[in-house]
Structures are given as structure tokens and as C-alpha cells.
């Protein structure tokens, strides 16, 4: 009879699993979104709430996975809880996709809105997509860690049953749902090991299904990111034109001031020239009188 050495193996293979890194609180101002009266911003608020709900369920899923992987025999209620969480994540992700598409259409047609609303939508959309990417990264990290730990668990169970296989073989068995391990010439696998392999295979299929859903959602996020980026380029272009117009107005003001200064200088120069001409004429007149009196004194005496 094979001796149960699960406790020894657990001590020899500590999981050392780090807890998922906390995601920073959203930067969206909920009050400003709700009081804006803009349908697009209202949809962003609803989408942000959906993302938060998905994040909470992912964290709960990670906790349930921790509990399941720490048990020798998985209890049905915990297995059902994990199934329910995965289904909820899938359903909420599917409901989020049409909202993302609708928001994308809003971003495409927001050129008719004012600059302030365009900038507000761009900022809130970028923050929402950043939040979504963080949640997806957390899910992908937790999913990969869970897959690796399932592989290690199956391998330990098979080793306890006297069947030694490599980590690559375990991955191949889970990926192909193969049963060739049960037909080897070595001693038959125990019922507990077979149950562990079946449970791990079931978990692996569910993870693959969830991967496809999250992958489709991620593609939609990338499309949204491109839309927001294009809108940002449009807004930046408008701001650039406004700034150029402002610079042009400032330059025009400088030119006008210079023209006014030149006009004032010209007027002053004109006055000086007139005064000089008048003075010259007066001087010539006095000179003429002086010469006339000097050379024609008789005319002056009569």
C-alpha cells in the first residue's frame, strides 16, 4: 500500500505564491460623471462599475482557487462556487463588450461636441481603458499561476500513486485531455489521482473558455484604445490650431503696435518738416525785407 506523503511533499514544494497586486483606485470622478448629463459619460460610469464587479469576482475566484488547491479532495460546494464565479466573469465580460462598442461609436461621432466635452470624454475613456487593462493583467497573472499550480498538484498526486511524469507531460495531458497515462505498464493510478487529473482537466477546459472570452474582450479594448487615441490626436490638433491662432493674434498685436508707433513717428516727422518749411519761409521773408530796405532806402524814406 502506498504511504500518503502529501504533507511531506507540500513542505518540500512550497508554493510561495504572491497575492495579486492591488489595483489602484479608479481616477474617475463619479460625481462629475453622474452630474454631467452626457449619455457617453453616463455609459462610462456604468462600464466602470461593471469593471469593478469583474475585479471583485476575479479576486474571489483567486481566493477559492487557493482553497481548492490546498485540499486533498475538492469539496463539491467549493467546486460549484468556482464554476459560478467563472460563469459570472464570462457573462459580465460579454455584457461589457456591446457597451464598449457603443462608446466607440460615440467617440467616432463626438466631433460635433464642444472642445470641453471632447476633452472630458477622452480623459475618462483613457482612464477606463487603463483600468480595464489592469484588471485583465491581474486576471491573466492569476490564471497562469493557477494553471501552473494545478499542474504541480496533479504531478504530486501522480507521484504519490507511484507514477512519475515530467511537468511537460502533465501539461500535455491536461491540454489534450489524454488518458494514455492510465494504460501504462506501471501500477494503476489510485482513484484519488484519477480524480485529481479529471478535476484539473475540467478546470483547464474552463480556463481555456474563459481565456477566449477575455481575449475577445481584450481585442475590443484595443479597438477602443485606438479610437481614443485618434480622438486624442484630433483634440490635440484642435488645440494646436487654437494655440497657433493665439500666437498669430499676439504677433498681429505686436505688428499693430509697431504700425501705431511708426504712424506716430511719421506724424511727428511731418510736423517737424512743416515747422522747418515755415521757419525757412519766414527766414527768407525776413531776409528779403532786410535786403530790400538796404538796397532801396529811398523807397523806404518816401
Tab-separated table of C-alpha atoms in Angstrom:
chain	number	residue	atom	x	y	z
A	1	UNK	CA	0.000	0.000	0.000
A	2	UNK	CA	1.325	3.403	-0.942
A	3	UNK	CA	2.007	5.640	2.046
A	4	UNK	CA	0.387	9.076	1.959
A	5	UNK	CA	3.250	11.571	1.868
A	6	UNK	CA	1.221	14.570	0.748
A	7	UNK	CA	2.204	16.637	3.794
A	8	UNK	CA	5.896	15.979	3.161
A	9	UNK	CA	5.539	16.941	-0.480
A	10	UNK	CA	3.703	20.124	0.427
A	11	UNK	CA	6.582	21.079	2.726
A	12	UNK	CA	9.123	20.229	0.052
A	13	UNK	CA	7.276	22.240	-2.612
A	14	UNK	CA	6.163	25.469	-1.016
A	15	UNK	CA	4.005	27.402	-3.418
A	16	UNK	CA	5.365	30.803	-2.436
A	17	UNK	CA	2.524	32.348	-4.363
A	18	UNK	CA	2.374	36.124	-4.108
A	19	UNK	CA	-1.015	37.677	-3.597
A	20	UNK	CA	-2.344	39.610	-6.570
A	21	UNK	CA	-1.043	43.141	-6.557
A	22	UNK	CA	-3.750	45.618	-5.615
A	23	UNK	CA	-5.049	47.730	-8.428
A	24	UNK	CA	-5.120	51.443	-7.676
A	25	UNK	CA	-8.456	53.091	-7.152
A	26	UNK	CA	-10.055	54.494	-10.285
A	27	UNK	CA	-9.217	58.051	-11.163
A	28	UNK	CA	-12.692	58.794	-12.483
A	29	UNK	CA	-14.661	61.432	-10.672
A	30	UNK	CA	-18.002	59.659	-10.215
A	31	UNK	CA	-19.897	62.755	-9.110
A	32	UNK	CA	-18.754	64.755	-12.109
A	33	UNK	CA	-19.745	61.924	-14.439
A	34	UNK	CA	-23.197	61.476	-12.924
A	35	UNK	CA	-23.925	65.193	-12.882
A	36	UNK	CA	-22.645	65.853	-16.384
A	37	UNK	CA	-25.873	64.816	-18.141
A	38	UNK	CA	-23.809	63.450	-21.055
A	39	UNK	CA	-25.031	59.967	-22.162
A	40	UNK	CA	-21.484	58.946	-23.100
A	41	UNK	CA	-20.147	59.805	-19.656
A	42	UNK	CA	-23.095	58.002	-18.052
A	43	UNK	CA	-22.184	54.885	-20.023
A	44	UNK	CA	-18.577	55.244	-18.894
A	45	UNK	CA	-19.830	55.285	-15.284
A	46	UNK	CA	-21.810	52.080	-15.850
A	47	UNK	CA	-18.835	50.440	-17.524
A	48	UNK	CA	-16.553	51.433	-14.660
A	49	UNK	CA	-18.964	49.804	-12.214
A	50	UNK	CA	-19.028	46.654	-14.358
A	51	UNK	CA	-15.232	46.540	-14.365
A	52	UNK	CA	-15.172	46.857	-10.577
A	53	UNK	CA	-17.654	43.978	-10.283
A	54	UNK	CA	-15.499	41.828	-12.565
A	55	UNK	CA	-12.431	42.685	-10.492
A	56	UNK	CA	-14.168	41.693	-7.239
A	57	UNK	CA	-15.173	38.351	-8.716
A	58	UNK	CA	-11.664	37.734	-10.005
A	59	UNK	CA	-10.264	38.335	-6.522
A	60	UNK	CA	-12.882	35.998	-5.046
A	61	UNK	CA	-12.024	33.418	-7.715
A	62	UNK	CA	-8.354	33.602	-6.720
A	63	UNK	CA	-9.277	33.001	-3.068
A	64	UNK	CA	-11.433	29.998	-3.977
A	65	UNK	CA	-8.634	28.608	-6.133
A	66	UNK	CA	-6.269	28.956	-3.185
A	67	UNK	CA	-8.680	26.970	-1.032
A	68	UNK	CA	-9.209	24.272	-3.647
A	69	UNK	CA	-5.507	23.784	-4.322
A	70	UNK	CA	-4.843	23.483	-0.595
A	71	UNK	CA	-7.191	20.498	-0.241
A	72	UNK	CA	-6.552	16.857	-0.976
A	73	UNK	CA	-10.136	16.280	-2.065
A	74	UNK	CA	-12.122	19.156	-3.523
A	75	UNK	CA	-15.483	19.681	-1.880
A	76	UNK	CA	-18.450	19.971	-4.273
A	77	UNK	CA	-19.641	23.296	-2.865
A	78	UNK	CA	-16.267	24.935	-3.488
A	79	UNK	CA	-16.107	23.489	-6.989
A	80	UNK	CA	-19.597	24.849	-7.679
A	81	UNK	CA	-18.588	28.226	-6.261
A	82	UNK	CA	-15.599	28.368	-8.613
A	83	UNK	CA	-17.803	27.402	-11.555
A	84	UNK	CA	-20.301	30.109	-10.622
A	85	UNK	CA	-17.589	32.757	-10.369
A	86	UNK	CA	-16.133	31.833	-13.753
A	87	UNK	CA	-19.597	31.939	-15.345
A	88	UNK	CA	-20.296	35.346	-13.792
A	89	UNK	CA	-16.990	36.727	-15.054
A	90	UNK	CA	-17.777	35.393	-18.526
A	91	UNK	CA	-21.309	36.812	-18.523
A	92	UNK	CA	-20.311	40.237	-17.243
A	93	UNK	CA	-17.468	40.386	-19.743
A	94	UNK	CA	-19.903	39.540	-22.544
A	95	UNK	CA	-22.281	42.292	-21.390
A	96	UNK	CA	-19.432	44.769	-21.311
A	97	UNK	CA	-18.495	44.263	-24.956
A	98	UNK	CA	-21.541	45.985	-26.567
A	99	UNK	CA	-21.099	48.894	-24.173
A	100	UNK	CA	-17.528	49.258	-25.367
A	101	UNK	CA	-18.671	49.221	-28.981
A	102	UNK	CA	-21.329	51.829	-28.227
A	103	UNK	CA	-18.738	54.010	-26.541
A	104	UNK	CA	-16.508	53.584	-29.582
A	105	UNK	CA	-19.269	54.887	-31.844
A	106	UNK	CA	-19.752	57.832	-29.501
A	107	UNK	CA	-16.057	58.626	-29.715
A	108	UNK	CA	-16.185	58.445	-33.514
A	109	UNK	CA	-19.099	60.893	-33.712
A	110	UNK	CA	-18.094	63.238	-30.927
A	111	UNK	CA	-16.551	65.695	-33.381
A	112	UNK	CA	-19.760	67.730	-33.206
A	113	UNK	CA	-19.397	68.253	-29.474
A	114	UNK	CA	-17.630	71.171	-27.874
A	115	UNK	CA	-13.948	71.061	-27.100
A	116	UNK	CA	-14.591	70.775	-23.349
A	117	UNK	CA	-16.849	67.715	-23.718
A	118	UNK	CA	-14.448	66.143	-26.219
A	119	UNK	CA	-11.562	66.539	-23.821
A	120	UNK	CA	-13.625	65.212	-20.887
A	121	UNK	CA	-14.676	62.124	-22.837
A	122	UNK	CA	-11.115	61.495	-23.935
A	123	UNK	CA	-9.755	61.693	-20.378
A	124	UNK	CA	-12.440	59.465	-18.844
A	125	UNK	CA	-12.208	56.952	-21.696
A	126	UNK	CA	-8.437	56.670	-21.305
A	127	UNK	CA	-8.789	56.160	-17.549
A	128	UNK	CA	-11.450	53.497	-18.066
A	129	UNK	CA	-9.345	51.595	-20.595
A	130	UNK	CA	-6.307	51.816	-18.318
A	131	UNK	CA	-8.444	50.348	-15.542
A	132	UNK	CA	-9.675	47.554	-17.805
A	133	UNK	CA	-6.136	46.677	-18.847
A	134	UNK	CA	-5.054	46.475	-15.206
A	135	UNK	CA	-7.927	44.109	-14.391
A	136	UNK	CA	-7.117	41.950	-17.417
A	137	UNK	CA	-3.459	41.784	-16.425
A	138	UNK	CA	-4.455	40.745	-12.906
A	139	UNK	CA	-6.729	38.034	-14.289
A	140	UNK	CA	-4.083	36.759	-16.723
A	141	UNK	CA	-1.485	36.578	-13.942
A	142	UNK	CA	-3.856	34.745	-11.583
A	143	UNK	CA	-4.916	32.386	-14.371
A	144	UNK	CA	-1.344	31.482	-15.321
A	145	UNK	CA	-0.403	30.926	-11.689
A	146	UNK	CA	-3.462	28.722	-11.180
A	147	UNK	CA	-2.600	26.645	-14.248
A	148	UNK	CA	0.941	26.074	-13.035
A	149	UNK	CA	-0.224	25.121	-9.557
A	150	UNK	CA	-2.802	22.712	-10.987
A	151	UNK	CA	-0.020	21.055	-12.972
A	152	UNK	CA	2.143	20.764	-9.867
A	153	UNK	CA	-0.751	19.347	-7.878
A	154	UNK	CA	-1.541	16.689	-10.492
A	155	UNK	CA	2.103	15.781	-10.680
A	156	UNK	CA	2.338	15.364	-6.906
A	157	UNK	CA	-0.818	13.247	-6.848
A	158	UNK	CA	0.560	11.001	-9.569
A	159	UNK	CA	3.875	10.694	-7.745
A	160	UNK	CA	2.007	9.616	-4.621
A	161	UNK	CA	0.317	6.934	-6.698
A	162	UNK	CA	3.698	5.734	-7.964
A	163	UNK	CA	3.517	7.365	-11.392
A	164	UNK	CA	6.383	9.730	-12.145
A	165	UNK	CA	5.930	12.030	-15.121
A	166	UNK	CA	7.526	15.299	-16.110
A	167	UNK	CA	5.906	18.712	-15.921
A	168	UNK	CA	5.717	18.832	-19.735
A	169	UNK	CA	3.850	15.524	-19.778
A	170	UNK	CA	1.343	16.829	-17.251
A	171	UNK	CA	0.788	19.926	-19.369
A	172	UNK	CA	0.295	17.724	-22.436
A	173	UNK	CA	-2.203	15.506	-20.615
A	174	UNK	CA	-4.241	18.465	-19.429
A	175	UNK	CA	-4.153	20.238	-22.781
A	176	UNK	CA	-5.140	17.162	-24.851
A	177	UNK	CA	-7.370	15.584	-22.191
A	178	UNK	CA	-5.378	12.410	-22.805
A	179	UNK	CA	-5.870	9.200	-20.835
A	180	UNK	CA	-2.816	7.298	-22.019
A	181	UNK	CA	-1.327	7.650	-18.549
A	182	UNK	CA	-3.923	5.120	-17.313
A	183	UNK	CA	-2.753	2.415	-19.693
A	184	UNK	CA	0.938	2.315	-18.803
A	185	UNK	CA	2.544	-0.834	-17.526
A	186	UNK	CA	3.296	0.764	-14.164
A	187	UNK	CA	0.931	0.221	-11.271
A	188	UNK	CA	-2.572	1.591	-11.866
A	189	UNK	CA	-3.275	5.099	-10.666
A	190	UNK	CA	-5.237	5.469	-7.499
A	191	UNK	CA	-8.778	6.761	-7.570
A	192	UNK	CA	-7.654	9.978	-5.837
A	193	UNK	CA	-5.027	10.626	-8.511
A	194	UNK	CA	-7.503	9.927	-11.292
A	195	UNK	CA	-9.993	12.312	-9.672
A	196	UNK	CA	-7.283	14.948	-9.379
A	197	UNK	CA	-6.446	14.605	-13.067
A	198	UNK	CA	-10.101	14.762	-14.097
A	199	UNK	CA	-10.661	17.790	-11.880
A	200	UNK	CA	-7.584	19.514	-13.280
A	201	UNK	CA	-8.686	18.736	-16.841
A	202	UNK	CA	-12.105	20.205	-16.140
A	203	UNK	CA	-10.506	23.321	-14.666
A	204	UNK	CA	-8.226	23.579	-17.678
A	205	UNK	CA	-11.146	23.459	-20.139
A	206	UNK	CA	-12.959	26.160	-18.188
A	207	UNK	CA	-9.843	28.303	-18.152
A	208	UNK	CA	-9.478	27.939	-21.919
A	209	UNK	CA	-13.095	29.010	-22.421
A	210	UNK	CA	-12.590	31.980	-20.160
A	211	UNK	CA	-9.365	32.809	-21.998
A	212	UNK	CA	-11.283	33.078	-25.266
A	213	UNK	CA	-13.868	35.378	-23.702
A	214	UNK	CA	-11.226	37.598	-22.123
A	215	UNK	CA	-9.236	37.537	-25.366
A	216	UNK	CA	-12.234	38.803	-27.330
A	217	UNK	CA	-12.794	41.465	-24.713
A	218	UNK	CA	-9.137	42.446	-24.888
A	219	UNK	CA	-9.388	42.841	-28.684
A	220	UNK	CA	-12.361	45.125	-28.151
A	221	UNK	CA	-10.316	47.111	-25.625
A	222	UNK	CA	-7.530	47.522	-28.153
A	223	UNK	CA	-10.023	48.855	-30.706
A	224	UNK	CA	-11.293	51.275	-28.088
A	225	UNK	CA	-7.753	52.350	-27.304
A	226	UNK	CA	-7.154	53.167	-30.968
A	227	UNK	CA	-10.398	55.140	-31.118
A	228	UNK	CA	-9.496	57.125	-28.031
A	229	UNK	CA	-6.010	57.718	-29.408
A	230	UNK	CA	-7.429	59.014	-32.699
A	231	UNK	CA	-9.785	61.305	-30.803
A	232	UNK	CA	-6.862	62.484	-28.726
A	233	UNK	CA	-4.949	63.322	-31.894
A	234	UNK	CA	-7.978	65.276	-33.113
A	235	UNK	CA	-8.243	67.190	-29.847
A	236	UNK	CA	-4.506	67.859	-29.809
A	237	UNK	CA	-4.726	69.094	-33.410
A	238	UNK	CA	-7.549	71.462	-32.492
A	239	UNK	CA	-5.572	72.714	-29.516
A	240	UNK	CA	-2.549	73.178	-31.757
A	241	UNK	CA	-4.590	75.252	-34.201
A	242	UNK	CA	-6.039	77.291	-31.351
A	243	UNK	CA	-2.557	77.863	-29.962
A	244	UNK	CA	-1.277	78.821	-33.409
A	245	UNK	CA	-4.165	81.257	-33.814
A	246	UNK	CA	-3.397	82.699	-30.400
A	247	UNK	CA	0.257	83.109	-31.340
A	248	UNK	CA	-0.774	84.720	-34.630
A	249	UNK	CA	-3.055	87.158	-32.796
A	250	UNK	CA	-0.225	88.016	-30.438
A	251	UNK	CA	2.139	88.554	-33.346
A	252	UNK	CA	-0.503	90.695	-35.074
A	253	UNK	CA	-0.866	92.788	-31.930
A	254	UNK	CA	2.869	93.385	-31.943
A	255	UNK	CA	2.716	94.413	-35.602
A	256	UNK	CA	-0.222	96.739	-34.910
A	257	UNK	CA	1.658	98.345	-32.046
A	258	UNK	CA	4.637	98.817	-34.305
A	259	UNK	CA	2.422	100.331	-37.001
A	260	UNK	CA	0.898	102.728	-34.474
A	261	UNK	CA	4.381	103.654	-33.332
A	262	UNK	CA	5.519	104.183	-36.925
A	263	UNK	CA	2.436	106.288	-37.617
A	264	UNK	CA	3.103	108.445	-34.566
A	265	UNK	CA	6.720	108.856	-35.619
A	266	UNK	CA	5.640	109.789	-39.138
A	267	UNK	CA	3.217	112.363	-37.790
A	268	UNK	CA	5.907	113.854	-35.601
A	269	UNK	CA	8.309	113.923	-38.549
A	270	UNK	CA	5.659	115.583	-40.681
A	271	UNK	CA	5.135	118.266	-38.048
A	272	UNK	CA	8.874	118.872	-37.826
A	273	UNK	CA	9.137	119.176	-41.616
A	274	UNK	CA	6.215	121.625	-41.709
A	275	UNK	CA	7.784	123.684	-38.951
A	276	UNK	CA	11.100	123.678	-40.752
A	277	UNK	CA	9.456	124.783	-44.017
A	278	UNK	CA	7.516	127.533	-42.249
A	279	UNK	CA	10.651	128.658	-40.448
A	280	UNK	CA	12.612	128.632	-43.670
A	281	UNK	CA	9.922	130.649	-45.445
A	282	UNK	CA	9.818	133.118	-42.565
A	283	UNK	CA	13.581	133.404	-42.644
A	284	UNK	CA	13.542	134.023	-46.389
A	285	UNK	CA	10.835	136.628	-45.965
A	286	UNK	CA	12.834	138.472	-43.288
A	287	UNK	CA	15.951	138.244	-45.429
A	288	UNK	CA	14.050	139.689	-48.358
A	289	UNK	CA	12.796	142.606	-46.237
A	290	UNK	CA	16.293	143.257	-44.956
A	291	UNK	CA	17.815	143.284	-48.412
A	292	UNK	CA	15.031	145.426	-49.812
A	293	UNK	CA	15.482	148.058	-47.105
A	294	UNK	CA	19.242	148.016	-47.522
A	295	UNK	CA	19.370	148.448	-51.285
A	296	UNK	CA	16.339	150.636	-51.739
A	297	UNK	CA	16.471	153.100	-48.849
A	298	UNK	CA	14.854	155.867	-50.889
A	299	UNK	CA	11.741	153.845	-51.288
A	300	UNK	CA	11.630	153.381	-47.595
A	301	UNK	CA	12.043	157.197	-46.891
A	302	UNK	CA	9.204	158.195	-49.229
